[in-house]
Amino acid sequence: MIIQPNDLWRWSYDAQSDRLMLDLSDHMLFATEYRGKQLVPAAFTSCAFCVDDAALYYSLLDQAQALDWSAPAKVQLILNAVAVRRFYKPLMPQSWYFREYDQSYPSTAGALVIMECEGREALFMVVEEGEYASVCINLEQELMLAGHKSFPRFAVIKVMNNRLRGWEAPEISLAQAG
């Protein structure tokens, strides 16, 4: 079941858990993956899940349909991505971890992309596109960068667009579909 945003949802920061939270009402609270040191000052003031947040939620959700994930996992991804777009501190590119390609990928928000790190392909979602660099969220369970830095699921990185390649969902044959 995919939850639908409504005008009761509220962003807030919980100092005790050091997390950005989203109050979904009815005693449901979503804890993002992001800590206070990663957030802009606006994240520390309670505010509504606005119309722009809802529009981004639905746009990213459309893109996430290609993932073979459960509905709750997709919602978790999308809510984290909306939080990043609205409240994450600006980043400098850290492209050196990933293989460079001859051409830049024309990224758009929600695009599912592949980046190659030490010969391994990793899946990311573009959260914020730029002309030369894009902010991406890791979709892998855990990714090792340069053999020593652990990069967990939903971690955020900004990379130059020439590190991105488009991803296509694997096709399922009729025999696999059952």
PDB file of C-alpha atoms in Angstrom:
ATOM      1  CA  MET A   1       0.000   0.000   0.000  1.00  0.00           C
ATOM      2  CA  ILE A   2       1.350   3.401  -0.992  1.00  0.00           C
ATOM      3  CA  ILE A   3       0.494   6.155   1.479  1.00  0.00           C
ATOM      4  CA  GLN A   4      -0.887   9.401   0.112  1.00  0.00           C
ATOM      5  CA  PRO A   5       0.414  12.776   1.326  1.00  0.00           C
ATOM      6  CA  ASN A   6      -2.076  15.041   3.035  1.00  0.00           C
ATOM      7  CA  ASP A   7      -2.149  18.501   4.558  1.00  0.00           C
ATOM      8  CA  LEU A   8      -1.635  17.135   8.094  1.00  0.00           C
ATOM      9  CA  TRP A   9       1.891  15.862   7.423  1.00  0.00           C
ATOM     10  CA  ARG A  10       4.592  17.909   9.187  1.00  0.00           C
ATOM     11  CA  TRP A  11       8.384  17.975   9.058  1.00  0.00           C
ATOM     12  CA  SER A  12      10.243  18.358  12.355  1.00  0.00           C
ATOM     13  CA  TYR A  13      13.635  17.679  13.833  1.00  0.00           C
ATOM     14  CA  ASP A  14      13.924  15.301  16.794  1.00  0.00           C
ATOM     15  CA  ALA A  15      16.980  16.243  18.870  1.00  0.00           C
ATOM     16  CA  GLN A  16      16.820  13.068  20.952  1.00  0.00           C
ATOM     17  CA  SER A  17      17.254  10.787  17.934  1.00  0.00           C
ATOM     18  CA  ASP A  18      19.147  13.450  15.910  1.00  0.00           C
ATOM     19  CA  ARG A  19      16.925  12.830  12.905  1.00  0.00           C
ATOM     20  CA  LEU A  20      14.696  14.762  10.575  1.00  0.00           C
ATOM     21  CA  MET A  21      11.196  13.353  11.073  1.00  0.00           C
ATOM     22  CA  LEU A  22       7.937  13.455   9.171  1.00  0.00           C
ATOM     23  CA  ASP A  23       4.768  13.243  11.261  1.00  0.00           C
ATOM     24  CA  LEU A  24       2.268  11.342   9.119  1.00  0.00           C
ATOM     25  CA  SER A  25      -0.536  11.740  11.720  1.00  0.00           C
ATOM     26  CA  ASP A  26      -2.465   8.945  13.411  1.00  0.00           C
ATOM     27  CA  HIS A  27       0.554   8.225  15.617  1.00  0.00           C
ATOM     28  CA  MET A  28       2.771   7.421  12.627  1.00  0.00           C
ATOM     29  CA  LEU A  29       6.178   9.040  12.511  1.00  0.00           C
ATOM     30  CA  PHE A  30       8.693   8.540   9.718  1.00  0.00           C
ATOM     31  CA  ALA A  31      12.367   8.932  10.652  1.00  0.00           C
ATOM     32  CA  THR A  32      14.543   9.968   7.721  1.00  0.00           C
ATOM     33  CA  GLU A  33      18.120   8.793   7.426  1.00  0.00           C
ATOM     34  CA  TYR A  34      19.471  12.318   7.918  1.00  0.00           C
ATOM     35  CA  ARG A  35      21.096  13.773  11.010  1.00  0.00           C
ATOM     36  CA  GLY A  36      21.227  17.377  12.173  1.00  0.00           C
ATOM     37  CA  LYS A  37      24.747  18.061  10.868  1.00  0.00           C
ATOM     38  CA  GLN A  38      23.552  17.203   7.334  1.00  0.00           C
ATOM     39  CA  LEU A  39      20.601  19.595   7.344  1.00  0.00           C
ATOM     40  CA  VAL A  40      20.013  23.249   6.527  1.00  0.00           C
ATOM     41  CA  PRO A  41      18.730  25.512   9.354  1.00  0.00           C
ATOM     42  CA  ALA A  42      15.134  25.381   8.039  1.00  0.00           C
ATOM     43  CA  ALA A  43      15.001  21.695   9.017  1.00  0.00           C
ATOM     44  CA  PHE A  44      15.069  22.588  12.715  1.00  0.00           C
ATOM     45  CA  THR A  45      11.730  24.410  12.569  1.00  0.00           C
ATOM     46  CA  SER A  46       8.495  22.450  12.292  1.00  0.00           C
ATOM     47  CA  CYS A  47       6.820  23.007   8.917  1.00  0.00           C
ATOM     48  CA  ALA A  48       4.148  21.491   6.721  1.00  0.00           C
ATOM     49  CA  PHE A  49       4.693  18.934   4.000  1.00  0.00           C
ATOM     50  CA  CYS A  50       3.891  21.485   1.315  1.00  0.00           C
ATOM     51  CA  VAL A  51       2.375  21.271  -2.155  1.00  0.00           C
ATOM     52  CA  ASP A  52       5.855  21.216  -3.719  1.00  0.00           C
ATOM     53  CA  ASP A  53       6.807  18.278  -1.466  1.00  0.00           C
ATOM     54  CA  ALA A  54       3.665  16.412  -2.525  1.00  0.00           C
ATOM     55  CA  ALA A  55       4.289  17.090  -6.217  1.00  0.00           C
ATOM     56  CA  LEU A  56       7.863  15.813  -5.868  1.00  0.00           C
ATOM     57  CA  TYR A  57       6.605  12.782  -3.912  1.00  0.00           C
ATOM     58  CA  TYR A  58       4.291  11.730  -6.755  1.00  0.00           C
ATOM     59  CA  SER A  59       6.858  12.497  -9.451  1.00  0.00           C
ATOM     60  CA  LEU A  60       9.551  10.417  -7.743  1.00  0.00           C
ATOM     61  CA  LEU A  61       7.052   7.669  -6.963  1.00  0.00           C
ATOM     62  CA  ASP A  62       6.285   7.346 -10.680  1.00  0.00           C
ATOM     63  CA  GLN A  63       9.988   6.846 -11.372  1.00  0.00           C
ATOM     64  CA  ALA A  64      10.382   4.363  -8.492  1.00  0.00           C
ATOM     65  CA  GLN A  65       7.711   2.066  -9.944  1.00  0.00           C
ATOM     66  CA  ALA A  66      10.438   0.519 -12.115  1.00  0.00           C
ATOM     67  CA  LEU A  67      12.159  -0.807  -8.978  1.00  0.00           C
ATOM     68  CA  ASP A  68      11.379  -4.333  -7.845  1.00  0.00           C
ATOM     69  CA  TRP A  69      10.835  -3.144  -4.262  1.00  0.00           C
ATOM     70  CA  SER A  70       7.906  -3.492  -1.904  1.00  0.00           C
ATOM     71  CA  ALA A  71       5.489  -0.548  -1.575  1.00  0.00           C
ATOM     72  CA  PRO A  72       6.784   0.371   1.930  1.00  0.00           C
ATOM     73  CA  ALA A  73      10.395   0.356   0.662  1.00  0.00           C
ATOM     74  CA  LYS A  74       9.431   2.647  -2.230  1.00  0.00           C
ATOM     75  CA  VAL A  75       7.700   5.051   0.176  1.00  0.00           C
ATOM     76  CA  GLN A  76      10.784   5.033   2.405  1.00  0.00           C
ATOM     77  CA  LEU A  77      12.959   5.893  -0.608  1.00  0.00           C
ATOM     78  CA  ILE A  78      10.651   8.674  -1.777  1.00  0.00           C
ATOM     79  CA  LEU A  79      10.246  10.303   1.646  1.00  0.00           C
ATOM     80  CA  ASN A  80      14.015  10.281   2.127  1.00  0.00           C
ATOM     81  CA  ALA A  81      14.478  11.762  -1.358  1.00  0.00           C
ATOM     82  CA  VAL A  82      11.955  14.555  -0.663  1.00  0.00           C
ATOM     83  CA  ALA A  83      13.756  15.296   2.619  1.00  0.00           C
ATOM     84  CA  VAL A  84      17.085  15.524   0.781  1.00  0.00           C
ATOM     85  CA  ARG A  85      15.706  17.845  -1.864  1.00  0.00           C
ATOM     86  CA  ARG A  86      14.171  20.178   0.707  1.00  0.00           C
ATOM     87  CA  PHE A  87      16.500  20.058   3.729  1.00  0.00           C
ATOM     88  CA  TYR A  88      19.922  18.589   2.869  1.00  0.00           C
ATOM     89  CA  LYS A  89      22.927  20.920   3.023  1.00  0.00           C
ATOM     90  CA  PRO A  90      24.478  21.793  -0.341  1.00  0.00           C
ATOM     91  CA  LEU A  91      27.237  19.409  -1.343  1.00  0.00           C
ATOM     92  CA  MET A  92      30.429  19.656  -3.341  1.00  0.00           C
ATOM     93  CA  PRO A  93      30.832  16.951  -5.998  1.00  0.00           C
ATOM     94  CA  GLN A  94      32.697  13.818  -4.954  1.00  0.00           C
ATOM     95  CA  SER A  95      32.963  12.337  -8.397  1.00  0.00           C
ATOM     96  CA  TRP A  96      36.379  10.729  -7.959  1.00  0.00           C
ATOM     97  CA  TYR A  97      34.810   7.565  -6.547  1.00  0.00           C
ATOM     98  CA  PHE A  98      33.090   6.776  -9.837  1.00  0.00           C
ATOM     99  CA  ARG A  99      34.118   5.940 -13.394  1.00  0.00           C
ATOM    100  CA  GLU A 100      34.049   8.857 -15.820  1.00  0.00           C
ATOM    101  CA  TYR A 101      32.267   8.506 -19.161  1.00  0.00           C
ATOM    102  CA  ASP A 102      32.891  10.449 -22.367  1.00  0.00           C
ATOM    103  CA  GLN A 103      29.457  12.083 -22.321  1.00  0.00           C
ATOM    104  CA  SER A 104      27.397  13.679 -19.591  1.00  0.00           C
ATOM    105  CA  TYR A 105      24.085  12.060 -18.732  1.00  0.00           C
ATOM    106  CA  PRO A 106      21.147  14.473 -19.048  1.00  0.00           C
ATOM    107  CA  SER A 107      19.816  13.819 -15.547  1.00  0.00           C
ATOM    108  CA  THR A 108      16.344  14.660 -14.305  1.00  0.00           C
ATOM    109  CA  ALA A 109      14.909  14.379 -10.799  1.00  0.00           C
ATOM    110  CA  GLY A 110      13.781  10.824 -10.172  1.00  0.00           C
ATOM    111  CA  ALA A 111      15.937   9.272 -12.876  1.00  0.00           C
ATOM    112  CA  LEU A 112      17.339   5.892 -11.916  1.00  0.00           C
ATOM    113  CA  VAL A 113      21.014   5.832 -12.825  1.00  0.00           C
ATOM    114  CA  ILE A 114      24.022   3.561 -12.626  1.00  0.00           C
ATOM    115  CA  MET A 115      27.440   4.627 -11.384  1.00  0.00           C
ATOM    116  CA  GLU A 116      30.465   2.369 -11.519  1.00  0.00           C
ATOM    117  CA  CYS A 117      32.784   2.176  -8.517  1.00  0.00           C
ATOM    118  CA  GLU A 118      35.824  -0.108  -8.573  1.00  0.00           C
ATOM    119  CA  GLY A 119      34.311  -2.253 -11.323  1.00  0.00           C
ATOM    120  CA  ARG A 120      30.939  -2.660  -9.578  1.00  0.00           C
ATOM    121  CA  GLU A 121      27.772  -1.026 -10.845  1.00  0.00           C
ATOM    122  CA  ALA A 122      25.596   0.661  -8.243  1.00  0.00           C
ATOM    123  CA  LEU A 123      22.046   1.964  -8.590  1.00  0.00           C
ATOM    124  CA  PHE A 124      21.164   5.530  -7.548  1.00  0.00           C
ATOM    125  CA  MET A 125      18.228   7.907  -7.886  1.00  0.00           C
ATOM    126  CA  VAL A 126      18.816  11.495  -8.975  1.00  0.00           C
ATOM    127  CA  VAL A 127      17.215  13.746  -6.369  1.00  0.00           C
ATOM    128  CA  GLU A 128      18.324  17.113  -7.682  1.00  0.00           C
ATOM    129  CA  GLU A 129      19.624  17.631 -11.193  1.00  0.00           C
ATOM    130  CA  GLY A 130      22.092  20.294 -12.221  1.00  0.00           C
ATOM    131  CA  GLU A 131      23.637  21.347 -15.489  1.00  0.00           C
ATOM    132  CA  TYR A 132      27.015  19.808 -14.607  1.00  0.00           C
ATOM    133  CA  ALA A 133      26.437  17.810 -11.407  1.00  0.00           C
ATOM    134  CA  SER A 134      23.537  16.047  -9.711  1.00  0.00           C
ATOM    135  CA  VAL A 135      22.645  15.055  -6.151  1.00  0.00           C
ATOM    136  CA  CYS A 136      21.966  11.327  -5.959  1.00  0.00           C
ATOM    137  CA  ILE A 137      20.743   8.906  -3.307  1.00  0.00           C
ATOM    138  CA  ASN A 138      22.216   5.404  -3.009  1.00  0.00           C
ATOM    139  CA  LEU A 139      19.769   2.554  -3.624  1.00  0.00           C
ATOM    140  CA  GLU A 140      22.179  -0.283  -2.894  1.00  0.00           C
ATOM    141  CA  GLN A 141      22.007  -2.029   0.474  1.00  0.00           C
ATOM    142  CA  GLU A 142      25.572  -0.922   1.127  1.00  0.00           C
ATOM    143  CA  LEU A 143      28.297   0.258  -1.211  1.00  0.00           C
ATOM    144  CA  MET A 144      32.010   0.375  -0.530  1.00  0.00           C
ATOM    145  CA  LEU A 145      33.659   3.460  -2.001  1.00  0.00           C
ATOM    146  CA  ALA A 146      37.361   3.231  -2.766  1.00  0.00           C
ATOM    147  CA  GLY A 147      37.543   0.052  -0.700  1.00  0.00           C
ATOM    148  CA  HIS A 148      37.343   1.800   2.655  1.00  0.00           C
ATOM    149  CA  LYS A 149      34.335   4.088   2.888  1.00  0.00           C
ATOM    150  CA  SER A 150      30.998   2.438   3.619  1.00  0.00           C
ATOM    151  CA  PHE A 151      28.113   4.152   1.839  1.00  0.00           C
ATOM    152  CA  PRO A 152      24.754   2.901   3.218  1.00  0.00           C
ATOM    153  CA  ARG A 153      21.384   2.818   1.476  1.00  0.00           C
ATOM    154  CA  PHE A 154      19.870   6.321   1.149  1.00  0.00           C
ATOM    155  CA  ALA A 155      23.246   8.034   1.633  1.00  0.00           C
ATOM    156  CA  VAL A 156      23.577  11.187  -0.460  1.00  0.00           C
ATOM    157  CA  ILE A 157      26.348  12.200  -2.836  1.00  0.00           C
ATOM    158  CA  LYS A 158      26.800  14.848  -5.506  1.00  0.00           C
ATOM    159  CA  VAL A 159      28.625  13.806  -8.667  1.00  0.00           C
ATOM    160  CA  MET A 160      29.421  15.248 -12.049  1.00  0.00           C
ATOM    161  CA  ASN A 161      26.904  14.167 -14.691  1.00  0.00           C
ATOM    162  CA  ASN A 162      29.622  12.418 -16.701  1.00  0.00           C
ATOM    163  CA  ARG A 163      29.658   9.719 -13.968  1.00  0.00           C
ATOM    164  CA  LEU A 164      26.011   8.766 -14.570  1.00  0.00           C
ATOM    165  CA  ARG A 165      24.495   6.230 -16.963  1.00  0.00           C
ATOM    166  CA  GLY A 166      20.821   5.556 -17.453  1.00  0.00           C
ATOM    167  CA  TRP A 167      19.338   2.420 -15.868  1.00  0.00           C
ATOM    168  CA  GLU A 168      16.667   0.231 -17.357  1.00  0.00           C
ATOM    169  CA  ALA A 169      14.628  -2.235 -15.357  1.00  0.00           C
ATOM    170  CA  PRO A 170      15.363  -5.839 -16.250  1.00  0.00           C
ATOM    171  CA  GLU A 171      12.720  -7.301 -18.480  1.00  0.00           C
ATOM    172  CA  ILE A 172      10.714 -10.165 -17.053  1.00  0.00           C
ATOM    173  CA  SER A 173       9.927 -12.992 -19.435  1.00  0.00           C
ATOM    174  CA  LEU A 174       6.509 -14.620 -19.404  1.00  0.00           C
ATOM    175  CA  ALA A 175       8.094 -17.774 -17.962  1.00  0.00           C
ATOM    176  CA  GLN A 176       9.505 -15.763 -15.010  1.00  0.00           C
ATOM    177  CA  ALA A 177       6.208 -13.953 -14.454  1.00  0.00           C
ATOM    178  CA  GLY A 178       4.593 -17.300 -13.731  1.00  0.00           C
TER     179      GLY A 178
END
